[in-house]
mmCIF file of C-alpha atoms in Angstrom:
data_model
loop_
_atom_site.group_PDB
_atom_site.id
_atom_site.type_symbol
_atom_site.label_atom_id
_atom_site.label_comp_id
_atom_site.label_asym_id
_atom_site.label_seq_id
_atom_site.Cartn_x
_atom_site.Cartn_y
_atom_site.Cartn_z
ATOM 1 C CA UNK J 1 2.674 -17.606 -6.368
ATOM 2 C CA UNK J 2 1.595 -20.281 -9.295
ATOM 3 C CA UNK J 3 -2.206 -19.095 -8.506
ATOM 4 C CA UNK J 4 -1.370 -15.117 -7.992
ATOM 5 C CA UNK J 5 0.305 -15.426 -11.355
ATOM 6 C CA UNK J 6 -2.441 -17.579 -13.168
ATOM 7 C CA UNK J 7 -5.323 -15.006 -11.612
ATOM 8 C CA UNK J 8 -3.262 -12.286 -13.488
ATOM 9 C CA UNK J 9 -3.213 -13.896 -16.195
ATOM 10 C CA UNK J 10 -6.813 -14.688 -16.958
ATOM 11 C CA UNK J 11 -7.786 -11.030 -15.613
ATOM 12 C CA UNK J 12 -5.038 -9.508 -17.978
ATOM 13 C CA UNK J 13 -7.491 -8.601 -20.559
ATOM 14 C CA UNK J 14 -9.945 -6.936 -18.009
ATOM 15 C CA UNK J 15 -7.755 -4.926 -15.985
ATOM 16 C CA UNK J 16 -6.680 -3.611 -19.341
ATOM 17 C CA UNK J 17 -9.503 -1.688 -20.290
ATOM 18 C CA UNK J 18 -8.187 0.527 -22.700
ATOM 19 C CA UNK J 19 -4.533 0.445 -24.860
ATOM 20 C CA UNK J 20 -1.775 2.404 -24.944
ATOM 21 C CA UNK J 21 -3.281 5.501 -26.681
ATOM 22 C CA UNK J 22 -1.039 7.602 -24.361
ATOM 23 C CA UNK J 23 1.742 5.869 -26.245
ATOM 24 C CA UNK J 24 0.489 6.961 -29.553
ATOM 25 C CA UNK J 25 2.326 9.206 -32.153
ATOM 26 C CA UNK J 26 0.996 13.169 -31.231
ATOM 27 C CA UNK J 27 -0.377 14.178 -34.612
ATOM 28 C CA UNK J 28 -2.638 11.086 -34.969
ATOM 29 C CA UNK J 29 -6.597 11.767 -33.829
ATOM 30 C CA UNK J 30 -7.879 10.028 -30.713
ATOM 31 C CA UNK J 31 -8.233 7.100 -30.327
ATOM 32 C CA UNK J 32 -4.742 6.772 -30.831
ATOM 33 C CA UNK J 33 -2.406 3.665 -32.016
ATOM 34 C CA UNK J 34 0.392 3.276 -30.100
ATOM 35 C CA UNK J 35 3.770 4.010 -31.565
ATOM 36 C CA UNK J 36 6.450 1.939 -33.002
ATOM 37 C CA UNK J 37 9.273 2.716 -30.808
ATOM 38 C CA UNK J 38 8.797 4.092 -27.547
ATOM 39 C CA UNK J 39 11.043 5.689 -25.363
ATOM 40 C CA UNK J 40 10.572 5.348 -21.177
ATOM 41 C CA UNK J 41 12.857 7.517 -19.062
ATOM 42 C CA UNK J 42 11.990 6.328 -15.295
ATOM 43 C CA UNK J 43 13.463 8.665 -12.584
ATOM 44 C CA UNK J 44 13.117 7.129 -9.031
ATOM 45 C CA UNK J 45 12.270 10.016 -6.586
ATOM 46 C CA UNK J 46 13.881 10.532 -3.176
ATOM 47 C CA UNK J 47 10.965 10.514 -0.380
ATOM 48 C CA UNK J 48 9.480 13.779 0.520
ATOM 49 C CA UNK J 49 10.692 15.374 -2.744
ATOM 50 C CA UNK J 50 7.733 14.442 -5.311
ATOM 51 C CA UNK J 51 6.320 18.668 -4.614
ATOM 52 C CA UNK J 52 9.705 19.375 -5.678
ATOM 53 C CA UNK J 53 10.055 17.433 -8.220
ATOM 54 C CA UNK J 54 6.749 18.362 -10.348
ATOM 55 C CA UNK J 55 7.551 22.038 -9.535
ATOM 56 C CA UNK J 56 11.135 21.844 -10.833
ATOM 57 C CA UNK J 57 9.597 18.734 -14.186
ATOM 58 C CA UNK J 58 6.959 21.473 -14.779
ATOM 59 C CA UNK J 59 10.128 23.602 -16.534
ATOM 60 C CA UNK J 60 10.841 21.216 -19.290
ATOM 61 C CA UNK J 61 6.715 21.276 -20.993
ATOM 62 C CA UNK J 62 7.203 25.523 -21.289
ATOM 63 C CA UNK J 63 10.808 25.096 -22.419
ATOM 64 C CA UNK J 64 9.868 22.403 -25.451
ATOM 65 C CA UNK J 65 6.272 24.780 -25.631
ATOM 66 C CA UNK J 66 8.591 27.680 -26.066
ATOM 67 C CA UNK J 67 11.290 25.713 -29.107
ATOM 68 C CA UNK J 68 7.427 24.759 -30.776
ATOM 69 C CA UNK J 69 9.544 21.722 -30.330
ATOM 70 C CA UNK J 70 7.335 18.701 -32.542
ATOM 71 C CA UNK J 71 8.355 15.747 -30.542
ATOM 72 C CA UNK J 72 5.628 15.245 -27.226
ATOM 73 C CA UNK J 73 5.831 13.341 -24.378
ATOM 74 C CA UNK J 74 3.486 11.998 -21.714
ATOM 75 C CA UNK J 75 4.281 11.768 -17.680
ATOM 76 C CA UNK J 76 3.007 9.897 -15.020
ATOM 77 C CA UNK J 77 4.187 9.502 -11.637
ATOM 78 C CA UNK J 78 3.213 6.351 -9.724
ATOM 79 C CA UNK J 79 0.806 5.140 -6.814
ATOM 80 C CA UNK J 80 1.204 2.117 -6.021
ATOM 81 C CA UNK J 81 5.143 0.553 -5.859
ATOM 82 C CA UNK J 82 8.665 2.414 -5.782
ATOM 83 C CA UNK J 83 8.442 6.355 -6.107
ATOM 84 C CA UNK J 84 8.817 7.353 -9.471
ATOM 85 C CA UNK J 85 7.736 9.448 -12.351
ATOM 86 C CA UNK J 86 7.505 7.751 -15.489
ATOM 87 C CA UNK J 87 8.089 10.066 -19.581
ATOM 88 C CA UNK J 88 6.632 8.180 -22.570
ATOM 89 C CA UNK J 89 8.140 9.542 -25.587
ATOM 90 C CA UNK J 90 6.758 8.078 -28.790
ATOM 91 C CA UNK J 91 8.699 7.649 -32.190
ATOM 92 C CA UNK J 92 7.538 5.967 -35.644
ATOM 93 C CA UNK J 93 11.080 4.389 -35.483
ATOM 94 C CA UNK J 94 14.580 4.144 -34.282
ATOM 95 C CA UNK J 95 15.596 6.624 -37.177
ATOM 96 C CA UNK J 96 13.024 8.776 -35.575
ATOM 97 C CA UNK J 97 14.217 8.695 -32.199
ATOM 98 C CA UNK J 98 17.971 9.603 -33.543
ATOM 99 C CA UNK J 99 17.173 12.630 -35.533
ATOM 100 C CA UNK J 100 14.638 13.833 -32.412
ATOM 101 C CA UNK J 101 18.258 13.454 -30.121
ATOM 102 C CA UNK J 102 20.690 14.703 -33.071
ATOM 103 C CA UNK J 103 17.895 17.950 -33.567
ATOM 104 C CA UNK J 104 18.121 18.600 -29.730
ATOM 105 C CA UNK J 105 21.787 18.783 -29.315
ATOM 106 C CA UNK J 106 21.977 21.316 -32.077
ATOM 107 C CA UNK J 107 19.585 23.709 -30.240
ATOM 108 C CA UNK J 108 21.617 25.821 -28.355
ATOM 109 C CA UNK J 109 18.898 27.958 -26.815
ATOM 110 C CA UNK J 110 16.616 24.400 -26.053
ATOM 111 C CA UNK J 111 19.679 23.269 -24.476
ATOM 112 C CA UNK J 112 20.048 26.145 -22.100
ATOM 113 C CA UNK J 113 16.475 25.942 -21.331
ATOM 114 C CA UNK J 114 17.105 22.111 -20.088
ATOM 115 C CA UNK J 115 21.053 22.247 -18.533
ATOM 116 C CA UNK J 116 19.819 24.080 -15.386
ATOM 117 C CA UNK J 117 16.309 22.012 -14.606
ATOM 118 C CA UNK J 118 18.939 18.792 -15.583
ATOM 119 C CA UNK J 119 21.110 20.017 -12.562
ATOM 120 C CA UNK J 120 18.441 21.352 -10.452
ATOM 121 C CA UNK J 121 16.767 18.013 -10.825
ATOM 122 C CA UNK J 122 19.610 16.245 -9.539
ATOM 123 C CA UNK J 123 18.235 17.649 -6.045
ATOM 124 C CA UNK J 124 15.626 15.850 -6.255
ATOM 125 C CA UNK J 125 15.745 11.969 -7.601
ATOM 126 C CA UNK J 126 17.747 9.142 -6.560
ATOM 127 C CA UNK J 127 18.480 7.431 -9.873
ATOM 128 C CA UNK J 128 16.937 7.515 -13.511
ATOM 129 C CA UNK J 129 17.098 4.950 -16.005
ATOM 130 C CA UNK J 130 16.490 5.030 -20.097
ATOM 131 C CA UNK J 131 14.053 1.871 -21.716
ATOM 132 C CA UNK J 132 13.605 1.622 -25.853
ATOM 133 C CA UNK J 133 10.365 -0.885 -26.128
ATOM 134 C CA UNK J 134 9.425 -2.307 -29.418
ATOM 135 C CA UNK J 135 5.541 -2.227 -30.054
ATOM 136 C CA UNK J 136 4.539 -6.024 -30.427
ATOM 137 C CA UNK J 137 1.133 -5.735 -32.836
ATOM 138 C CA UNK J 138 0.494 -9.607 -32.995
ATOM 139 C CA UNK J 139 0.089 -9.772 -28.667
ATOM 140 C CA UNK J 140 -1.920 -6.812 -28.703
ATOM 141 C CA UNK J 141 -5.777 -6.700 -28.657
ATOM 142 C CA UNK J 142 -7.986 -3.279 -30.483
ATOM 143 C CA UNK J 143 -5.404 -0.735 -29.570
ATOM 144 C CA UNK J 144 -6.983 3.078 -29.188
ATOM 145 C CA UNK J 145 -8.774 4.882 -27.259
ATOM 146 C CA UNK J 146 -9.338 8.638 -26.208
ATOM 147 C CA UNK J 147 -6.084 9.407 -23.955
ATOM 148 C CA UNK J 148 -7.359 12.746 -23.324
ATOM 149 C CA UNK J 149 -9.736 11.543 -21.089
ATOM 150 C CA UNK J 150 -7.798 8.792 -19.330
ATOM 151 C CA UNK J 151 -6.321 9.401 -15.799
ATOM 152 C CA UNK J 152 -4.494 6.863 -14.858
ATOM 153 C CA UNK J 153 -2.554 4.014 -16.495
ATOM 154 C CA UNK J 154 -1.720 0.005 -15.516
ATOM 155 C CA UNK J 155 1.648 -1.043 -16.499
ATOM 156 C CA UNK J 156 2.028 -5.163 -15.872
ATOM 157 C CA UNK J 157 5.543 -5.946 -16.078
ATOM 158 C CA UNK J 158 6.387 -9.738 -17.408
ATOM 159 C CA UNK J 159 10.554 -10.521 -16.947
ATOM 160 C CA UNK J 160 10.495 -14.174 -19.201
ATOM 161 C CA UNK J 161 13.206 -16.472 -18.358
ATOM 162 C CA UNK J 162 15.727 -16.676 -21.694
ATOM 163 C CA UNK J 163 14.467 -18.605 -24.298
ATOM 164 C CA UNK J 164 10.729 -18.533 -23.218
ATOM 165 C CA UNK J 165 9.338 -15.358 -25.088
ATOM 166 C CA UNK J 166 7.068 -18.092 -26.917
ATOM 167 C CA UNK J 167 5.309 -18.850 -23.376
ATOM 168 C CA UNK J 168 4.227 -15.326 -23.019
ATOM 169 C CA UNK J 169 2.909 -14.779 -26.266
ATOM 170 C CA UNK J 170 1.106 -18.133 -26.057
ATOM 171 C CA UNK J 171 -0.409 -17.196 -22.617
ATOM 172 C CA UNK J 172 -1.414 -13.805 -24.071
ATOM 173 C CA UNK J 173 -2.925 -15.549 -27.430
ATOM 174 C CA UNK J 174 -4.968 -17.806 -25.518
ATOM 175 C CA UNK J 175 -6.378 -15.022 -22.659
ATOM 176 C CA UNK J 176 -7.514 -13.230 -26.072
ATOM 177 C CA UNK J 177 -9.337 -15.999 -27.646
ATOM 178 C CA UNK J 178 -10.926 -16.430 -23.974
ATOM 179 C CA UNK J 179 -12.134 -12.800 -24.222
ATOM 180 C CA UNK J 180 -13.502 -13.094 -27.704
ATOM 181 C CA UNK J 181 -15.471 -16.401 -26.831
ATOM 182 C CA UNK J 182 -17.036 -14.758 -24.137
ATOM 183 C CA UNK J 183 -17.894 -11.598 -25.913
ATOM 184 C CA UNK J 184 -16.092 -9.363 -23.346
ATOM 185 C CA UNK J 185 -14.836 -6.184 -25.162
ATOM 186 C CA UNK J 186 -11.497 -5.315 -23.730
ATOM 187 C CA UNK J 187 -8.124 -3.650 -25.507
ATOM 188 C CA UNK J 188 -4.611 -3.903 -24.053
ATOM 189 C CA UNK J 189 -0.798 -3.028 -25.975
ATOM 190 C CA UNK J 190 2.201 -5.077 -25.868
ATOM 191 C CA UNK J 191 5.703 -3.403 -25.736
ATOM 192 C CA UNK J 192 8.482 -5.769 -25.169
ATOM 193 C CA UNK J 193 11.969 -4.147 -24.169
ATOM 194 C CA UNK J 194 14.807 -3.655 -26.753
ATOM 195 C CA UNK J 195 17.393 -1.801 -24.345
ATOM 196 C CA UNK J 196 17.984 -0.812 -20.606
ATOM 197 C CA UNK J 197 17.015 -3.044 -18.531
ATOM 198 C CA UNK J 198 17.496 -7.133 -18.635
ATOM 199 C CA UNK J 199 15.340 -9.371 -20.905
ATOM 200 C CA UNK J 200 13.063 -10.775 -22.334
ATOM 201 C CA UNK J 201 10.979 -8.119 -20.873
ATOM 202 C CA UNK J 202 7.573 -7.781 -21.271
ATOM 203 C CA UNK J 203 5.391 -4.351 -20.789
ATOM 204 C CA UNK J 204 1.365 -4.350 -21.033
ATOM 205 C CA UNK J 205 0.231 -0.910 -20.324
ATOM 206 C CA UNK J 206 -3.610 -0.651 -19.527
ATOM 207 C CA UNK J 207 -5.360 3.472 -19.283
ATOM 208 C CA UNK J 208 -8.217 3.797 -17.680
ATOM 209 C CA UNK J 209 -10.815 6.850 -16.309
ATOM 210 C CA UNK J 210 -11.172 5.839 -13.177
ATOM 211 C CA UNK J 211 -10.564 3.158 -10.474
ATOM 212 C CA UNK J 212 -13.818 1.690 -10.546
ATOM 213 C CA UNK J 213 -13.127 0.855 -14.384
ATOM 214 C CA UNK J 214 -10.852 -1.997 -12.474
ATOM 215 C CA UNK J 215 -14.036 -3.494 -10.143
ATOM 216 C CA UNK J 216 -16.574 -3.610 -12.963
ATOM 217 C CA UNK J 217 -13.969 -6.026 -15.415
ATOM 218 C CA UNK J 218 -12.672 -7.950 -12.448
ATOM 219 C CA UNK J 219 -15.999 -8.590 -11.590
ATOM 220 C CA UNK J 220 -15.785 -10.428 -15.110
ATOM 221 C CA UNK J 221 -12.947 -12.378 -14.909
ATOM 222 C CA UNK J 222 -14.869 -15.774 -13.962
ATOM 223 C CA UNK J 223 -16.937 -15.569 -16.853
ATOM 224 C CA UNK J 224 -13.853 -14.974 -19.210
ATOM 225 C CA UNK J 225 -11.926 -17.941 -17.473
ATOM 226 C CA UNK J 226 -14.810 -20.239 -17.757
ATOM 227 C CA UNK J 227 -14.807 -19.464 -21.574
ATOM 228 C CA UNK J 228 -10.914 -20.131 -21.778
ATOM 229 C CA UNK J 229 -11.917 -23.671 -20.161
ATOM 230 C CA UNK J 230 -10.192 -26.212 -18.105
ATOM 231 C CA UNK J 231 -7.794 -27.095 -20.488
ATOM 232 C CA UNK J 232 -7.064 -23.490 -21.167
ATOM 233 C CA UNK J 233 -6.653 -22.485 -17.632
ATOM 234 C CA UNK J 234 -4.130 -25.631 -17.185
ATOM 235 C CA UNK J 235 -1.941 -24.761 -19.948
ATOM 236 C CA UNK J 236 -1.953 -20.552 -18.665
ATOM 237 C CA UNK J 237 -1.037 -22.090 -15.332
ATOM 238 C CA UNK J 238 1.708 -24.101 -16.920
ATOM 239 C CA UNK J 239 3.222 -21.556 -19.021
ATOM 240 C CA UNK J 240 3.401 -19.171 -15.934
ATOM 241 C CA UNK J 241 5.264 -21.849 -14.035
ATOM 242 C CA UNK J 242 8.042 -22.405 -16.697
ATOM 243 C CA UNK J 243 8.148 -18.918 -18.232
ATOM 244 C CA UNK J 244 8.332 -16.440 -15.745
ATOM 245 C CA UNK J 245 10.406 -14.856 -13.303
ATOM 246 C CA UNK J 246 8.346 -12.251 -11.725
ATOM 247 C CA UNK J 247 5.305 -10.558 -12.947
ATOM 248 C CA UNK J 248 4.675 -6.699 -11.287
ATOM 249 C CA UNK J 249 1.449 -4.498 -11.727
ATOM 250 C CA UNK J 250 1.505 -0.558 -10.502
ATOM 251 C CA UNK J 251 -1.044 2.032 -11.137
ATOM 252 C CA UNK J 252 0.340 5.107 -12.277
ATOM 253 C CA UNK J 253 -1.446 8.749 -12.376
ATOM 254 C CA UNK J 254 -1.090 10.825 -15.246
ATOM 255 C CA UNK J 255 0.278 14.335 -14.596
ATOM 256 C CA UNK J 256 -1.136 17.162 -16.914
ATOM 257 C CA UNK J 257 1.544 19.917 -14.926
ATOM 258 C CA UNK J 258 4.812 17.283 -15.836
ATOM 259 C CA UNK J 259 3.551 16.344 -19.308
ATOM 260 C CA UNK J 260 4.144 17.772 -22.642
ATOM 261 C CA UNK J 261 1.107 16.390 -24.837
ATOM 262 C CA UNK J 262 -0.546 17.158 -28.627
ATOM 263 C CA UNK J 263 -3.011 20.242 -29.261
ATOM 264 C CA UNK J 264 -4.999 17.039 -30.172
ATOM 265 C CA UNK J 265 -5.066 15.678 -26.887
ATOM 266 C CA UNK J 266 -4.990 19.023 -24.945
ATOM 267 C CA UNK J 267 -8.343 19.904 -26.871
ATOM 268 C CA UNK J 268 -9.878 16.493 -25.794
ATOM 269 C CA UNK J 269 -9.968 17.775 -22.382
ATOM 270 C CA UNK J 270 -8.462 21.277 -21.669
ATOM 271 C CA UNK J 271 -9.756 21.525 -18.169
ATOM 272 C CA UNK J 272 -7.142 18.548 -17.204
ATOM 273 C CA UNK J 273 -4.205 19.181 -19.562
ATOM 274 C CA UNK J 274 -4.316 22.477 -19.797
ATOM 275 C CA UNK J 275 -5.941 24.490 -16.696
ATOM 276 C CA UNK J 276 -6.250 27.973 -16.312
ATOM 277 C CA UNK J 277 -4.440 29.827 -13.318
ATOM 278 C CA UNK J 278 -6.779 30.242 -10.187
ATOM 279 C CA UNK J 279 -7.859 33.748 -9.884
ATOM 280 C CA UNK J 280 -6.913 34.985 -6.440
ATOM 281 C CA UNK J 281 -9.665 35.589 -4.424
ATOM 282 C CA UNK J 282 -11.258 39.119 -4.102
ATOM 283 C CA UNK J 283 -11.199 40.665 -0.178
ATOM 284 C CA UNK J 284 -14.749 40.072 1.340
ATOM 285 C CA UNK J 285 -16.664 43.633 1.521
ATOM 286 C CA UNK J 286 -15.035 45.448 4.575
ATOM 287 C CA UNK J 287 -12.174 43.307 4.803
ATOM 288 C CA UNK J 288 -9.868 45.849 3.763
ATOM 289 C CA UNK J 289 -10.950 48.840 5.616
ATOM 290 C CA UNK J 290 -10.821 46.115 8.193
ATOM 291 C CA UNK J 291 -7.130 45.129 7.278
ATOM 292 C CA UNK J 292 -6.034 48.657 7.436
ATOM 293 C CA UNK J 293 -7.376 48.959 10.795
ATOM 294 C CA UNK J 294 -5.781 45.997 12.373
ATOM 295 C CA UNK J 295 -2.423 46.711 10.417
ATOM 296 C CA UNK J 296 -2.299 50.306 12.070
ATOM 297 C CA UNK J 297 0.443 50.835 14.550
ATOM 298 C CA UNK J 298 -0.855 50.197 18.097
ATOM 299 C CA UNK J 299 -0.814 53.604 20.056
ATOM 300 C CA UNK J 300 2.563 53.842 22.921
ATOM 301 C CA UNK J 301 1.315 53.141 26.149
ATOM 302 C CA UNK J 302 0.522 56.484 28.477
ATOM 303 C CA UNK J 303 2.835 57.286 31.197
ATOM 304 C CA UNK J 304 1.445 56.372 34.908
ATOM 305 C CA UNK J 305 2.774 59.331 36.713
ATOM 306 C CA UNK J 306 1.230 58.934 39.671
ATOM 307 C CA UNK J 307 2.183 55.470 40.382
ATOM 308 C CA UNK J 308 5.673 54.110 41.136
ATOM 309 C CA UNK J 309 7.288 50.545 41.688
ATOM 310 C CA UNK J 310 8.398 49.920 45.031
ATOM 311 C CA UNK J 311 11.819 51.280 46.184
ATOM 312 C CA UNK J 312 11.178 53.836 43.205
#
């Protein structure tokens, strides 16, 4: 466990190619910042019900499209770990975050968009819970990048035993010099939970294009570990040991159909966010007549006069 926990750490900064830009505030251009204050609503779905689900979450984008409501959110649903479907909701404050909930009560036609897909929804996940994170600026390395054309996301998970929120942020400062002595570019963001679920909690979200984004900077790690040096790696190893209760990584993919993003990010990549219908396909030449011919009624069967059963 010590060694699983100290490979994570000196990798941190490699698997997380890329920060939090999905977090970031909707009016901002890409690369994006993340926000302040984010909201996480995490709704655990039942097995066999994740078609269901996006069909039925796929409501809630045209109802806030149809309000021109100003407030966007991002979804993801995940790949790797429990079944779930993650909504990042980004705010420049608490203050923020208030007024966005006050505004929506006091919609009466928003609010009868959302009642039924609430209830309908109810059909399809287990259990949902509500997370407030905190953006933490001094643990986080060159946040932004171009969200638009990220598809998936890494969120590492870090629950701190009490009183040891000065071990993470250690660990984390000295994985960063490590990267900066060894010249490896990387960018990760630091959110650290303020309410809903027990802390100190710790979340390092990571976006990336692809998968093989995650071989090419692992293949890295050793160099990036040598730079931290033996001293370095000790004290990581150490800090692990006395500071941590668990540390979790998923992979999460992000879901254009579920989400509710920016004309900013939308225009970085319409053909993901925003696809156009599938034309159905036209009939092959003859395959109508040929339809009609096949859907004709088959003639009755002629009489056999001449012929009769036995004992007829």
């Amino acid at each position: 466990m010590m060694k699983k926990t100290l490979f994570l750490l000196c990798a941190l900064g490699l698997i997380l190619s890329g920060a939090t830009a999905a977090l970031a505030q909707a009016q901002a251009p890409a690369p994006m910042g993340p926000p302040k204050v984010l909201q996480i609503i995490r709704e655990e779905v039942k097995l066999g019900k994740r078609p269901a689900h996006e069909k039925n979450e796929t409501g809630y984008p045209r109802a806030f499209k149809k309000a021109k409501w100003p407030t966007t959110f991002l979804a993801m649903t995940s790949i790797t770990g429990p079944s779930e479907a993650w909504f990042l909701v980004p705010y420049d404050s608490f203050e923020a975050w208030e007024k966005d909930r006050q505004a929506t009560e006091k919609n009466a036609a928003l609010i009868a968009e959302l009642d039924p897909l609430d209830a309908k929804d109810a059909e399809f996940v287990s259990g949902s819970r509500s997370l407030i994170a905190v953006y933490r600026e001094d643990l986080s390395n060159r946040p932004g990048v171009n969200i638009a054309q990220m598809r998936y996301i890494r969120v590492f998970t870090f629950r701190v035993r009490p009183g040891h929120e000065a071990d993470f942020a250690e660990a984390v400062k000295i994985v960063r010099a490590g990267y900066e002595k060894a010249n490896v570019e990387t960018h990760w963001a630091v959110f650290q939970i303020s309410s809903g679920m027990p802390g100190p909690t710790f979340l390092v979200f990571a976006p990336t294009k692809s998968l093989k984004e995650v071989d090419v900077l692992l293949a890295q790690a050793p160099k990036v570990q040598e730079a931290e040096g033996e001293n370095g790696v000790k004290k990581l190893q150490k800090l692990a040991a006395d500071g941590y209760l668990t540390v979790e990584s998923n992979i999460y993919a992000f879901s254009p159909k579920m989400s509710y993003v920016s004309k900013e990010i939308a225009a970085g990549d319409p053909h993901f966010w925003t696809p156009k219908p599938k034309a159905a396909a036209k009939p092959a030449e003859g395959a109508s007549a040929e339809k009609k011919e096949t859907t004709k009624p088959a003639a009755p069967p002629k009489k056999d006069t001449a012929k009769k059963a036995p004992g007829q």
